[in-house]
Amino acid sequence: MQQHFIDNRPVASSSGEFIPVIDPSTGAEFDAIPRGNAADIDRAVRAARKAYEGPWGALTAAERGRLLLKLSLLVMDHFDELAAIESRDCGKPTRQARADVTAIARYFEFYGGAADKLHGATLPYQNGYTVLTLREPHGVTGHIVPWNYPLQIFGRSVGGALAAGNACVVKPAEDACLSVLRIAELAAEAGFPPGAINVVTGYGHEAGDALARHPGIDHISFTGSPSIGILVTQTAAANHTPVTTELGGKSPQIVFADADFDAMLPVVINAIVQNAGQTCSAGSRLLVQRSAYEAVLDKVGAAFAALRTGPADMDLDCGPLIRKTQQARVADFLSQARGDGIATVAQGRLADGAPAQGYYQVPTLLRDVPLDHRLARDEVFGPVLAAIPFEDEADAVRIANSTDYGLVASIWTRDGGRQLRMARKVRAGQVFINNYGAGGGIELPFGGVKASGHGREKGFEALYGFTVLKTISIKHD
Ligand code: NAD
């Protein structure tokens, strides 16, 4: 049984209640997390404030950076343990869980190195004045984290906030948060002072809502669905608390007839199958130039048919979905598509021996999905790829920009001019030319436009979001 982690120690929930932790590969309960409430959040916010106004706030930027670097090394020392926790809790195939541990260590390394390189400026102004800007931390930052990449999203969000000097209160997702609790323990071991990092588990409408409405929170980093992003933003507005939102996507992978198909194929498949499609930046729409449409669908279809799905510890191409309701949601998308006459090109296979109670959905490739169909517009959050033909550049741009989202896009073509024309016209926070996701790209600013959210995380850019700019004007002679 787990406990919250507040002030560098495990703390029981004041509710006395627990939420079961389910293994998505088997459907079996194997642990329990505290059902946090407003009193627990309040305790964590007070601990963070005390740290911010006390020992944590007194550290120099270089000292904060050193602690983050130490935490990065500790994460690597506990590599196998953390990968095993993440794999079981999220249902991630072992390789993916191991990649996530590498990523969180890299986030702490990157932000540890960046901590003492964040600074303001001196500004040219009228004679007789010297004007400078300071980049100050917000104070106590709240972090609402989803279940699909608990380690990675903790690393990118909390790593940046700590580097900038904030003290953090984290509300991870009720469906998967064991790794986050373990990281908080490791941070205490690394020497972070009590209250610098606090984790309160629980449901979104209870602990999450209490965090969003707490007047002691100075900034919120929310990663999750667009509808909850709106709710959290509205709730936080009552206290004028700024919110950064990292939301969903319906990201297009745009393939022109002149593309290098051999290079494109494994990348396009991985972009939708990774984490069973439960990735905000999943490449869930495959836009192919009509003259190459059949040839590309043949190749992608053959690759889909070879994909295998099974329990996390079998380490196959695709693991289970996170929970039963998510499995039912994806199945509903597919049955509606079939009912509407949308053809399936290919499906992967469920491995022999996959537990019957696990939440599996095999990868599925569908073709000629009409632009007004929900499969072409809404986030499925499962391994489902919607293929759509296009005629030329203008048509590709029109289709790519036809959803409410704008998170990521990829463009596959050998034509240099087209690469740049397309990259400028597609509305997305990140555009990849002849690649997708750049292997995680911790150094690369990430975030959306439109319903994909606003603000940037990852890279150095994120540090600006975790600070407030203060202007100081000094009048001398
Ligand atoms: P979700 O919005 O249901 O939950 C996200 C977090 O918000 C969880 O911790 C949840 O407990 C909390 N929450 C729920 N209701 C709340 C409330 N009323 N007040 C405060 N907090 C509340 O999303 P999810 O299903 O966990 O995650 C999937 C979604 O997250 C997808 O839309 C996906 O695209 C998105 N996502 C985005 C990114 C990104 O970086 N852009 C990364 C990962 C996931």
Short mmCIF file of C-alpha atoms and ligand atoms in Angstrom, two decimals:
data_model
loop_
_atom_site.label_atom_id
_atom_site.label_comp_id
_atom_site.label_asym_id
_atom_site.label_seq_id
_atom_site.Cartn_x
_atom_site.Cartn_y
_atom_site.Cartn_z
CA MET A 1 0.00 0.00 0.00
CA GLN A 2 1.32 3.39 -1.00
CA GLN A 3 1.27 6.73 0.79
CA HIS A 4 1.53 10.33 -0.37
CA PHE A 5 5.03 11.79 -0.29
CA ILE A 6 5.04 15.17 1.47
CA ASP A 7 7.93 16.97 3.17
CA ASN A 8 10.31 14.14 2.25
CA ARG A 9 8.31 11.42 3.98
CA PRO A 10 5.43 9.05 3.32
CA VAL A 11 2.15 10.49 4.60
CA ALA A 12 -1.17 8.69 5.00
CA SER A 13 -4.18 10.24 3.31
CA SER A 14 -6.52 12.10 5.62
CA SER A 15 -9.43 10.33 3.87
CA GLY A 16 -8.13 6.96 5.06
CA GLU A 17 -9.32 5.62 1.69
CA PHE A 18 -7.42 3.94 -1.12
CA ILE A 19 -7.74 3.52 -4.87
CA PRO A 20 -6.83 0.07 -6.26
CA VAL A 21 -3.88 -0.15 -8.66
CA ILE A 22 -4.64 -2.45 -11.59
CA ASP A 23 -2.15 -4.23 -13.86
CA PRO A 24 -3.47 -3.49 -17.41
CA SER A 25 -1.79 -6.64 -18.76
CA THR A 26 -3.90 -8.91 -16.52
CA GLY A 27 -6.73 -6.78 -15.14
CA ALA A 28 -5.62 -7.84 -11.63
CA GLU A 29 -5.26 -5.53 -8.64
CA PHE A 30 -1.73 -5.50 -7.20
CA ASP A 31 -1.36 -2.39 -5.03
CA ALA A 32 -3.31 0.62 -3.73
CA ILE A 33 -2.70 4.38 -3.67
CA PRO A 34 -4.15 6.89 -1.21
CA ARG A 35 -7.32 8.69 -2.25
CA GLY A 36 -6.03 12.21 -1.68
CA ASN A 37 -8.33 15.10 -0.91
CA ALA A 38 -8.26 18.86 -0.34
CA ALA A 39 -6.72 18.47 3.14
CA ASP A 40 -3.81 16.44 1.71
CA ILE A 41 -3.26 18.99 -1.06
CA ASP A 42 -3.30 21.79 1.50
CA ARG A 43 -0.68 20.00 3.57
CA ALA A 44 1.53 19.55 0.49
CA VAL A 45 1.14 23.20 -0.58
CA ARG A 46 2.11 24.38 2.92
CA ALA A 47 5.18 22.12 2.88
CA ALA A 48 6.17 23.49 -0.54
CA ARG A 49 5.71 27.09 0.60
CA LYS A 50 7.88 26.47 3.66
CA ALA A 51 10.60 24.96 1.46
CA TYR A 52 10.36 27.84 -1.02
CA GLU A 53 10.64 30.46 1.67
CA GLY A 54 13.24 28.40 3.54
CA PRO A 55 16.02 25.99 2.63
CA TRP A 56 15.02 25.31 -0.98
CA GLY A 57 14.60 28.98 -1.87
CA ALA A 58 17.95 29.78 -0.23
CA LEU A 59 19.93 27.52 -2.61
CA THR A 60 21.88 29.06 -5.46
CA ALA A 61 21.01 28.09 -9.02
CA ALA A 62 24.21 26.03 -9.22
CA GLU A 63 23.24 24.13 -6.05
CA ARG A 64 19.78 23.38 -7.47
CA GLY A 65 21.43 22.18 -10.66
CA ARG A 66 23.76 19.88 -8.74
CA LEU A 67 20.82 18.27 -6.92
CA LEU A 68 19.07 17.61 -10.23
CA LEU A 69 22.24 16.06 -11.65
CA LYS A 70 22.53 13.86 -8.58
CA LEU A 71 18.91 12.79 -8.99
CA SER A 72 19.61 11.94 -12.63
CA LEU A 73 22.43 9.61 -11.53
CA LEU A 74 20.24 8.04 -8.82
CA VAL A 75 17.56 7.34 -11.43
CA MET A 76 20.17 5.52 -13.53
CA ASP A 77 21.29 3.56 -10.43
CA HIS A 78 17.67 2.38 -10.05
CA PHE A 79 17.13 1.83 -13.77
CA ASP A 80 15.78 -1.74 -13.69
CA GLU A 81 13.59 -1.13 -10.66
CA LEU A 82 11.97 1.99 -12.18
CA ALA A 83 11.48 0.33 -15.56
CA ALA A 84 9.77 -2.63 -13.89
CA ILE A 85 7.44 -0.33 -11.91
CA GLU A 86 6.50 1.72 -15.00
CA SER A 87 6.07 -1.33 -17.19
CA ARG A 88 3.65 -3.06 -14.83
CA ASP A 89 1.74 0.04 -13.75
CA CYS A 90 1.17 1.39 -17.29
CA GLY A 91 1.24 -1.92 -19.21
CA LYS A 92 4.23 -0.71 -21.22
CA PRO A 93 6.37 -3.27 -23.07
CA THR A 94 9.72 -3.44 -21.24
CA ARG A 95 11.65 -1.61 -23.99
CA GLN A 96 9.29 1.37 -23.80
CA ALA A 97 9.47 1.52 -20.02
CA ARG A 98 13.27 1.44 -20.20
CA ALA A 99 13.23 4.28 -22.74
CA ASP A 100 11.07 6.29 -20.32
CA VAL A 101 13.58 5.80 -17.48
CA THR A 102 16.37 6.98 -19.77
CA ALA A 103 14.23 10.01 -20.65
CA ILE A 104 13.55 11.09 -17.06
CA ALA A 105 17.25 10.78 -16.22
CA ARG A 106 17.99 12.95 -19.27
CA TYR A 107 15.39 15.56 -18.20
CA PHE A 108 17.04 15.89 -14.79
CA GLU A 109 20.46 16.02 -16.45
CA PHE A 110 19.35 18.66 -18.98
CA TYR A 111 17.60 20.86 -16.40
CA GLY A 112 20.39 20.31 -13.87
CA GLY A 113 22.82 21.72 -16.41
CA ALA A 114 20.47 24.55 -17.37
CA ALA A 115 19.69 25.80 -13.83
CA ASP A 116 22.57 28.28 -13.60
CA LYS A 117 22.31 29.42 -17.23
CA LEU A 118 18.88 31.02 -16.87
CA HIS A 119 19.16 34.78 -16.57
CA GLY A 120 17.53 38.11 -17.36
CA ALA A 121 18.89 40.98 -19.46
CA THR A 122 19.95 44.60 -19.35
CA LEU A 123 17.86 46.82 -21.58
CA PRO A 124 18.85 49.95 -23.50
CA TYR A 125 16.71 52.85 -22.24
CA GLN A 126 16.90 56.62 -21.72
CA ASN A 127 20.10 58.28 -20.57
CA GLY A 128 20.36 58.29 -16.80
CA TYR A 129 18.68 54.92 -16.34
CA THR A 130 19.87 51.37 -16.08
CA VAL A 131 17.15 48.79 -16.65
CA LEU A 132 17.46 45.11 -16.05
CA THR A 133 15.18 42.07 -15.89
CA LEU A 134 15.22 39.24 -13.39
CA ARG A 135 13.79 35.81 -14.09
CA GLU A 136 12.22 34.79 -10.79
CA PRO A 137 10.49 31.52 -9.94
CA HIS A 138 6.69 31.59 -9.60
CA GLY A 139 6.97 30.15 -6.10
CA VAL A 140 4.91 26.98 -5.56
CA THR A 141 4.01 25.23 -8.81
CA GLY A 142 1.31 22.58 -9.26
CA HIS A 143 1.81 19.73 -11.72
CA ILE A 144 -1.10 17.61 -12.93
CA VAL A 145 0.29 14.58 -14.73
CA PRO A 146 -1.48 11.96 -16.92
CA TRP A 147 -1.04 8.18 -16.81
CA ASN A 148 0.47 7.55 -20.21
CA TYR A 149 4.06 8.67 -19.45
CA PRO A 150 4.24 9.28 -15.67
CA LEU A 151 8.04 9.23 -15.53
CA GLN A 152 8.66 11.32 -18.63
CA ILE A 153 6.06 13.96 -17.86
CA PHE A 154 7.19 14.25 -14.24
CA GLY A 155 10.76 14.73 -15.53
CA ARG A 156 9.95 17.39 -18.08
CA SER A 157 7.53 19.37 -15.94
CA VAL A 158 8.96 19.09 -12.43
CA GLY A 159 12.56 19.07 -13.73
CA GLY A 160 12.08 22.46 -15.40
CA ALA A 161 10.17 23.95 -12.47
CA LEU A 162 12.83 22.90 -9.94
CA ALA A 163 15.68 24.19 -12.11
CA ALA A 164 13.95 27.59 -12.16
CA GLY A 165 13.70 27.53 -8.36
CA ASN A 166 10.07 26.60 -7.73
CA ALA A 167 8.87 24.16 -5.08
CA CYS A 168 6.47 21.58 -6.53
CA VAL A 169 3.22 19.84 -5.66
CA VAL A 170 2.47 16.99 -8.04
CA LYS A 171 -0.89 15.26 -8.60
CA PRO A 172 -0.16 12.24 -10.80
CA ALA A 173 -2.93 10.26 -12.49
CA GLU A 174 -4.98 7.74 -10.52
CA ASP A 175 -4.40 5.09 -13.22
CA ALA A 176 -0.58 5.05 -13.01
CA CYS A 177 1.59 6.87 -10.50
CA LEU A 178 3.80 4.36 -8.66
CA SER A 179 6.98 5.45 -10.46
CA VAL A 180 6.32 9.10 -9.55
CA LEU A 181 6.10 8.22 -5.84
CA ARG A 182 9.38 6.34 -6.12
CA ILE A 183 11.10 9.28 -7.87
CA ALA A 184 10.01 11.59 -5.03
CA GLU A 185 11.69 9.20 -2.55
CA LEU A 186 14.85 9.17 -4.65
CA ALA A 187 14.82 12.99 -4.72
CA ALA A 188 14.84 13.01 -0.91
CA GLU A 189 17.76 10.59 -1.03
CA ALA A 190 19.55 12.90 -3.49
CA GLY A 191 19.35 15.69 -0.91
CA PHE A 192 16.42 17.85 -2.03
CA PRO A 193 15.23 19.64 1.12
CA PRO A 194 11.85 18.65 2.61
CA GLY A 195 8.94 20.24 0.75
CA ALA A 196 10.76 20.91 -2.53
CA ILE A 197 8.95 17.98 -4.20
CA ASN A 198 5.60 16.71 -2.88
CA VAL A 199 3.33 14.09 -4.43
CA VAL A 200 -0.36 13.67 -3.57
CA THR A 201 -2.17 10.84 -5.35
CA GLY A 202 -5.91 10.61 -5.95
CA TYR A 203 -8.73 11.26 -8.35
CA GLY A 204 -8.74 14.27 -10.63
CA HIS A 205 -12.09 15.62 -9.45
CA GLU A 206 -10.90 15.46 -5.84
CA ALA A 207 -7.14 15.93 -5.38
CA GLY A 208 -6.64 17.44 -8.87
CA ASP A 209 -9.47 19.90 -8.44
CA ALA A 210 -8.21 20.87 -4.96
CA LEU A 211 -4.79 21.61 -6.44
CA ALA A 212 -6.25 23.72 -9.27
CA ARG A 213 -8.30 25.83 -6.84
CA HIS A 214 -5.71 26.20 -4.05
CA PRO A 215 -4.83 29.88 -3.56
CA GLY A 216 -1.30 28.93 -2.49
CA ILE A 217 -0.44 27.62 -5.97
CA ASP A 218 1.37 30.19 -8.15
CA HIS A 219 1.46 28.33 -11.47
CA ILE A 220 -0.01 25.11 -12.86
CA SER A 221 1.45 22.83 -15.47
CA PHE A 222 -1.40 20.63 -16.71
CA THR A 223 -0.87 17.69 -19.04
CA GLY A 224 -3.98 15.77 -20.02
CA SER A 225 -7.14 15.90 -22.06
CA PRO A 226 -8.50 19.10 -23.65
CA SER A 227 -11.76 19.02 -21.66
CA ILE A 228 -9.99 18.76 -18.28
CA GLY A 229 -7.47 21.35 -19.50
CA ILE A 230 -10.35 23.82 -19.92
CA LEU A 231 -11.77 22.89 -16.51
CA VAL A 232 -8.43 23.33 -14.72
CA THR A 233 -7.81 26.65 -16.49
CA GLN A 234 -11.26 27.92 -15.47
CA THR A 235 -10.83 26.76 -11.88
CA ALA A 236 -7.36 28.29 -11.56
CA ALA A 237 -8.61 31.58 -13.04
CA ALA A 238 -10.52 32.26 -9.82
CA ASN A 239 -7.10 32.88 -8.19
CA HIS A 240 -5.50 34.38 -11.34
CA THR A 241 -3.19 31.36 -11.37
CA PRO A 242 -1.49 30.94 -14.78
CA VAL A 243 -1.85 27.51 -16.40
CA THR A 244 0.30 25.87 -19.07
CA THR A 245 -1.69 23.24 -20.96
CA GLU A 246 -0.20 20.28 -22.81
CA LEU A 247 -3.22 18.55 -24.31
CA GLY A 248 -4.09 16.06 -27.00
CA GLY A 249 -3.52 15.75 -30.72
CA LYS A 250 -4.62 14.24 -34.03
CA SER A 251 -1.24 14.55 -35.61
CA PRO A 252 -0.80 14.01 -39.37
CA GLN A 253 2.01 12.03 -40.96
CA ILE A 254 2.11 13.42 -44.51
CA VAL A 255 3.71 11.21 -47.14
CA PHE A 256 4.43 12.54 -50.64
CA ALA A 257 4.97 10.24 -53.61
CA ASP A 258 8.68 11.15 -53.76
CA ALA A 259 9.35 10.08 -50.14
CA ASP A 260 11.91 7.46 -49.14
CA PHE A 261 9.37 4.75 -48.31
CA ASP A 262 11.88 2.42 -46.67
CA ALA A 263 12.98 5.14 -44.25
CA MET A 264 9.39 6.25 -43.67
CA LEU A 265 7.82 2.86 -42.92
CA PRO A 266 9.20 1.95 -39.44
CA VAL A 267 8.91 5.54 -38.25
CA VAL A 268 5.29 5.91 -39.35
CA ILE A 269 4.39 2.62 -37.64
CA ASN A 270 6.18 3.46 -34.40
CA ALA A 271 4.53 6.90 -34.26
CA ILE A 272 1.12 5.27 -33.80
CA VAL A 273 1.99 1.98 -32.09
CA GLN A 274 4.33 3.33 -29.41
CA ASN A 275 2.65 3.06 -25.99
CA ALA A 276 -0.33 1.40 -27.74
CA GLY A 277 -1.21 4.73 -29.37
CA GLN A 278 -1.72 6.36 -25.97
CA THR A 279 0.63 9.21 -26.77
CA CYS A 280 -0.43 12.85 -27.09
CA SER A 281 1.81 13.21 -30.13
CA ALA A 282 0.75 9.89 -31.74
CA GLY A 283 0.79 10.14 -35.54
CA SER A 284 -2.81 9.00 -35.84
CA ARG A 285 -3.57 10.27 -39.36
CA LEU A 286 -1.64 8.96 -42.37
CA LEU A 287 -2.02 11.41 -45.26
CA VAL A 288 -0.66 9.92 -48.50
CA GLN A 289 -0.41 11.51 -51.96
CA ARG A 290 -2.95 9.75 -54.16
CA SER A 291 -0.44 8.58 -56.78
CA ALA A 292 1.40 6.60 -54.06
CA TYR A 293 -1.63 5.79 -51.87
CA GLU A 294 -2.08 2.11 -52.79
CA ALA A 295 1.64 1.35 -52.72
CA VAL A 296 2.06 2.98 -49.29
CA LEU A 297 -1.05 1.28 -47.87
CA ASP A 298 0.30 -2.08 -49.08
CA LYS A 299 3.54 -1.53 -47.21
CA VAL A 300 2.02 -0.09 -44.04
CA GLY A 301 -0.71 -2.76 -44.07
CA ALA A 302 1.85 -5.57 -44.31
CA ALA A 303 3.78 -4.06 -41.40
CA PHE A 304 0.58 -3.73 -39.32
CA ALA A 305 -0.31 -7.36 -39.94
CA ALA A 306 3.06 -8.39 -38.49
CA LEU A 307 2.60 -6.41 -35.24
CA ARG A 308 2.06 -8.40 -32.08
CA THR A 309 0.21 -7.29 -28.97
CA GLY A 310 0.52 -8.82 -25.52
CA PRO A 311 1.35 -8.32 -21.84
CA ALA A 312 4.03 -5.81 -20.90
CA ASP A 313 6.52 -8.48 -19.81
CA MET A 314 6.39 -10.20 -23.23
CA ASP A 315 7.91 -6.97 -24.61
CA LEU A 316 6.08 -7.09 -27.95
CA ASP A 317 5.25 -4.26 -30.35
CA CYS A 318 2.16 -3.23 -28.45
CA GLY A 319 1.05 -3.57 -24.83
CA PRO A 320 -2.45 -3.30 -23.38
CA LEU A 321 -4.46 -0.09 -23.05
CA ILE A 322 -4.50 1.50 -19.61
CA ARG A 323 -7.95 0.47 -18.43
CA LYS A 324 -11.16 -1.28 -19.37
CA THR A 325 -13.05 1.92 -20.18
CA GLN A 326 -10.24 2.99 -22.53
CA GLN A 327 -10.42 -0.42 -24.23
CA ALA A 328 -14.19 0.00 -24.63
CA ARG A 329 -13.71 3.54 -25.99
CA VAL A 330 -11.30 2.40 -28.69
CA ALA A 331 -13.53 -0.56 -29.57
CA ASP A 332 -16.44 1.85 -29.94
CA PHE A 333 -14.45 4.00 -32.42
CA LEU A 334 -13.73 0.88 -34.47
CA SER A 335 -17.24 -0.53 -34.45
CA GLN A 336 -18.68 2.83 -35.46
CA ALA A 337 -16.13 3.08 -38.29
CA ARG A 338 -17.11 -0.38 -39.55
CA GLY A 339 -20.79 0.48 -39.24
CA ASP A 340 -20.12 3.57 -41.35
CA GLY A 341 -18.50 1.47 -44.08
CA ILE A 342 -14.87 2.43 -43.41
CA ALA A 343 -12.60 -0.38 -44.62
CA THR A 344 -9.92 -2.03 -42.50
CA VAL A 345 -6.65 -2.54 -44.39
CA ALA A 346 -4.90 -4.66 -41.77
CA GLN A 347 -4.78 -5.56 -38.10
CA GLY A 348 -2.05 -6.90 -35.85
CA ARG A 349 -2.32 -10.10 -33.81
CA LEU A 350 -2.87 -10.81 -30.14
CA ALA A 351 -0.11 -13.04 -28.81
CA ASP A 352 -0.95 -16.56 -27.68
CA GLY A 353 -1.15 -16.59 -23.91
CA ALA A 354 -2.18 -12.93 -23.53
CA PRO A 355 -4.32 -12.92 -20.34
CA ALA A 356 -8.02 -12.82 -21.20
CA GLN A 357 -8.70 -10.10 -18.61
CA GLY A 358 -6.01 -7.73 -20.02
CA TYR A 359 -7.12 -4.58 -21.85
CA TYR A 360 -5.85 -5.40 -25.33
CA GLN A 361 -6.53 -3.76 -28.66
CA VAL A 362 -4.55 -4.87 -31.71
CA PRO A 363 -3.16 -2.15 -34.02
CA THR A 364 -5.62 -1.35 -36.79
CA LEU A 365 -5.15 0.47 -40.11
CA LEU A 366 -8.27 1.96 -41.72
CA ARG A 367 -8.49 3.60 -45.14
CA ASP A 368 -10.31 6.44 -46.91
CA VAL A 369 -11.54 7.88 -43.65
CA PRO A 370 -13.86 10.83 -44.48
CA LEU A 371 -12.62 14.14 -43.08
CA ASP A 372 -15.82 14.74 -41.16
CA HIS A 373 -15.75 11.32 -39.48
CA ARG A 374 -14.79 11.29 -35.78
CA LEU A 375 -11.95 8.89 -36.64
CA ALA A 376 -10.40 11.69 -38.71
CA ARG A 377 -11.04 14.40 -36.12
CA ASP A 378 -11.02 13.00 -32.57
CA GLU A 379 -8.20 11.60 -30.52
CA VAL A 380 -8.70 7.80 -30.23
CA PHE A 381 -5.79 7.24 -27.83
CA GLY A 382 -5.29 3.71 -29.10
CA PRO A 383 -3.24 2.01 -31.86
CA VAL A 384 -5.60 3.07 -34.67
CA LEU A 385 -4.27 4.72 -37.83
CA ALA A 386 -6.64 6.54 -40.22
CA ALA A 387 -5.35 6.70 -43.82
CA ILE A 388 -6.56 9.58 -46.01
CA PRO A 389 -5.47 10.37 -49.60
CA PHE A 390 -4.53 13.86 -50.80
CA GLU A 391 -3.82 15.36 -54.23
CA ASP A 392 -1.13 18.02 -53.88
CA GLU A 393 0.57 20.33 -51.36
CA ALA A 394 -2.42 22.62 -50.94
CA ASP A 395 -4.72 19.66 -50.36
CA ALA A 396 -2.29 18.14 -47.84
CA VAL A 397 -2.16 21.42 -45.89
CA ARG A 398 -5.96 21.72 -45.94
CA ILE A 399 -6.42 18.20 -44.58
CA ALA A 400 -3.57 18.44 -42.07
CA ASN A 401 -5.09 21.62 -40.59
CA SER A 402 -8.67 20.35 -40.63
CA THR A 403 -8.88 19.22 -36.97
CA ASP A 404 -9.21 21.22 -33.76
CA TYR A 405 -5.72 20.07 -32.76
CA GLY A 406 -2.20 21.23 -33.63
CA LEU A 407 0.48 19.37 -31.72
CA VAL A 408 2.89 17.59 -34.07
CA ALA A 409 3.16 16.86 -37.83
CA SER A 410 5.60 14.99 -40.03
CA ILE A 411 6.34 15.61 -43.71
CA TRP A 412 7.92 12.92 -45.84
CA THR A 413 9.39 14.18 -49.11
CA ARG A 414 12.78 14.49 -50.81
CA ASP A 415 11.91 17.93 -52.24
CA GLY A 416 13.69 20.58 -50.14
CA GLY A 417 11.48 23.45 -51.20
CA ARG A 418 8.35 21.46 -50.42
CA GLN A 419 9.73 20.48 -47.00
CA LEU A 420 9.97 24.14 -45.99
CA ARG A 421 6.74 25.31 -47.66
CA MET A 422 4.81 22.57 -45.91
CA ALA A 423 6.55 23.07 -42.56
CA ARG A 424 5.52 26.73 -42.55
CA LYS A 425 1.90 26.07 -43.52
CA VAL A 426 1.06 23.18 -41.22
CA ARG A 427 -0.34 24.39 -37.90
CA ALA A 428 1.51 22.46 -35.18
CA GLY A 429 3.90 23.08 -32.32
CA GLN A 430 6.51 20.74 -33.81
CA VAL A 431 7.06 19.73 -37.44
CA PHE A 432 9.34 16.84 -38.33
CA ILE A 433 10.77 16.46 -41.83
CA ASN A 434 11.60 12.88 -42.77
CA ASN A 435 11.45 11.84 -39.11
CA TYR A 436 8.93 11.79 -36.28
CA GLY A 437 9.34 12.86 -32.69
CA ALA A 438 13.13 13.12 -32.96
CA GLY A 439 13.48 10.25 -30.47
CA GLY A 440 11.79 12.18 -27.67
CA GLY A 441 13.78 15.38 -28.11
CA ILE A 442 14.19 16.55 -24.52
CA GLU A 443 16.12 19.59 -25.80
CA LEU A 444 13.36 20.61 -28.24
CA PRO A 445 10.55 22.97 -27.17
CA PHE A 446 7.27 21.07 -27.23
CA GLY A 447 3.64 22.13 -27.04
CA GLY A 448 0.60 22.82 -29.12
CA VAL A 449 -1.61 25.33 -30.80
CA LYS A 450 -5.44 25.35 -30.84
CA ALA A 451 -6.95 22.50 -28.74
CA SER A 452 -3.51 20.96 -28.21
CA GLY A 453 -2.83 23.59 -25.56
CA HIS A 454 -0.50 26.49 -25.05
CA GLY A 455 2.84 27.19 -23.48
CA ARG A 456 5.99 25.19 -24.10
CA GLU A 457 7.69 22.45 -22.13
CA LYS A 458 10.94 20.62 -22.87
CA GLY A 459 14.14 22.38 -23.88
CA PHE A 460 15.43 25.63 -22.45
CA GLU A 461 12.23 27.42 -23.55
CA ALA A 462 10.29 25.65 -20.79
CA LEU A 463 12.32 27.45 -18.15
CA TYR A 464 10.86 30.78 -19.24
CA GLY A 465 7.39 29.42 -18.52
CA PHE A 466 8.45 28.39 -15.03
CA THR A 467 9.61 31.94 -14.22
CA VAL A 468 8.11 35.42 -13.96
CA LEU A 469 9.99 38.32 -15.50
CA LYS A 470 10.57 41.29 -13.22
CA THR A 471 11.78 44.61 -14.68
CA ILE A 472 13.95 46.85 -12.48
CA SER A 473 14.53 50.45 -13.58
CA ILE A 474 17.30 52.35 -11.78
CA LYS A 475 17.51 56.12 -12.22
CA HIS A 476 21.00 57.43 -11.57
CA ASP A 477 22.15 60.84 -12.89
P1 NAD B 1 -7.20 13.52 -18.10
O1 NAD B 1 -7.36 14.92 -18.53
O2 NAD B 1 -8.38 12.71 -17.81
O3 NAD B 1 -6.29 13.45 -16.77
C1 NAD B 1 -5.05 14.10 -16.69
C2 NAD B 1 -4.80 14.45 -15.24
O4 NAD B 1 -5.80 15.39 -14.83
C3 NAD B 1 -4.91 13.27 -14.28
O5 NAD B 1 -3.95 13.40 -13.24
C4 NAD B 1 -6.31 13.45 -13.69
O6 NAD B 1 -6.47 12.89 -12.41
C5 NAD B 1 -6.40 14.96 -13.63
N1 NAD B 1 -7.77 15.47 -13.56
C6 NAD B 1 -8.92 14.89 -14.02
N2 NAD B 1 -9.99 15.65 -13.72
C7 NAD B 1 -9.52 16.75 -13.08
C8 NAD B 1 -10.13 17.90 -12.52
N3 NAD B 1 -11.46 18.08 -12.55
N4 NAD B 1 -9.34 18.83 -11.94
C9 NAD B 1 -8.00 18.67 -11.90
N5 NAD B 1 -7.36 17.59 -12.39
C10 NAD B 1 -8.12 16.64 -12.97
O7 NAD B 1 -6.27 12.87 -19.21
P2 NAD B 1 -5.77 11.37 -19.26
O8 NAD B 1 -6.86 10.53 -19.76
O9 NAD B 1 -5.09 11.01 -17.98
O10 NAD B 1 -4.61 11.50 -20.35
C11 NAD B 1 -4.87 11.44 -21.69
C12 NAD B 1 -4.90 12.80 -22.32
O11 NAD B 1 -3.68 13.51 -22.01
C13 NAD B 1 -4.95 12.74 -23.81
O12 NAD B 1 -5.83 13.71 -24.33
C14 NAD B 1 -3.50 13.05 -24.23
O13 NAD B 1 -3.37 13.52 -25.52
C15 NAD B 1 -3.12 14.03 -23.20
N6 NAD B 1 -1.65 14.13 -23.06
C16 NAD B 1 -1.01 15.24 -23.53
C17 NAD B 1 0.37 15.33 -23.48
C18 NAD B 1 1.09 16.54 -24.01
O14 NAD B 1 2.24 16.75 -23.63
N7 NAD B 1 0.50 17.35 -24.88
C19 NAD B 1 1.11 14.29 -22.92
C20 NAD B 1 0.43 13.17 -22.45
C21 NAD B 1 -0.96 13.11 -22.52
#
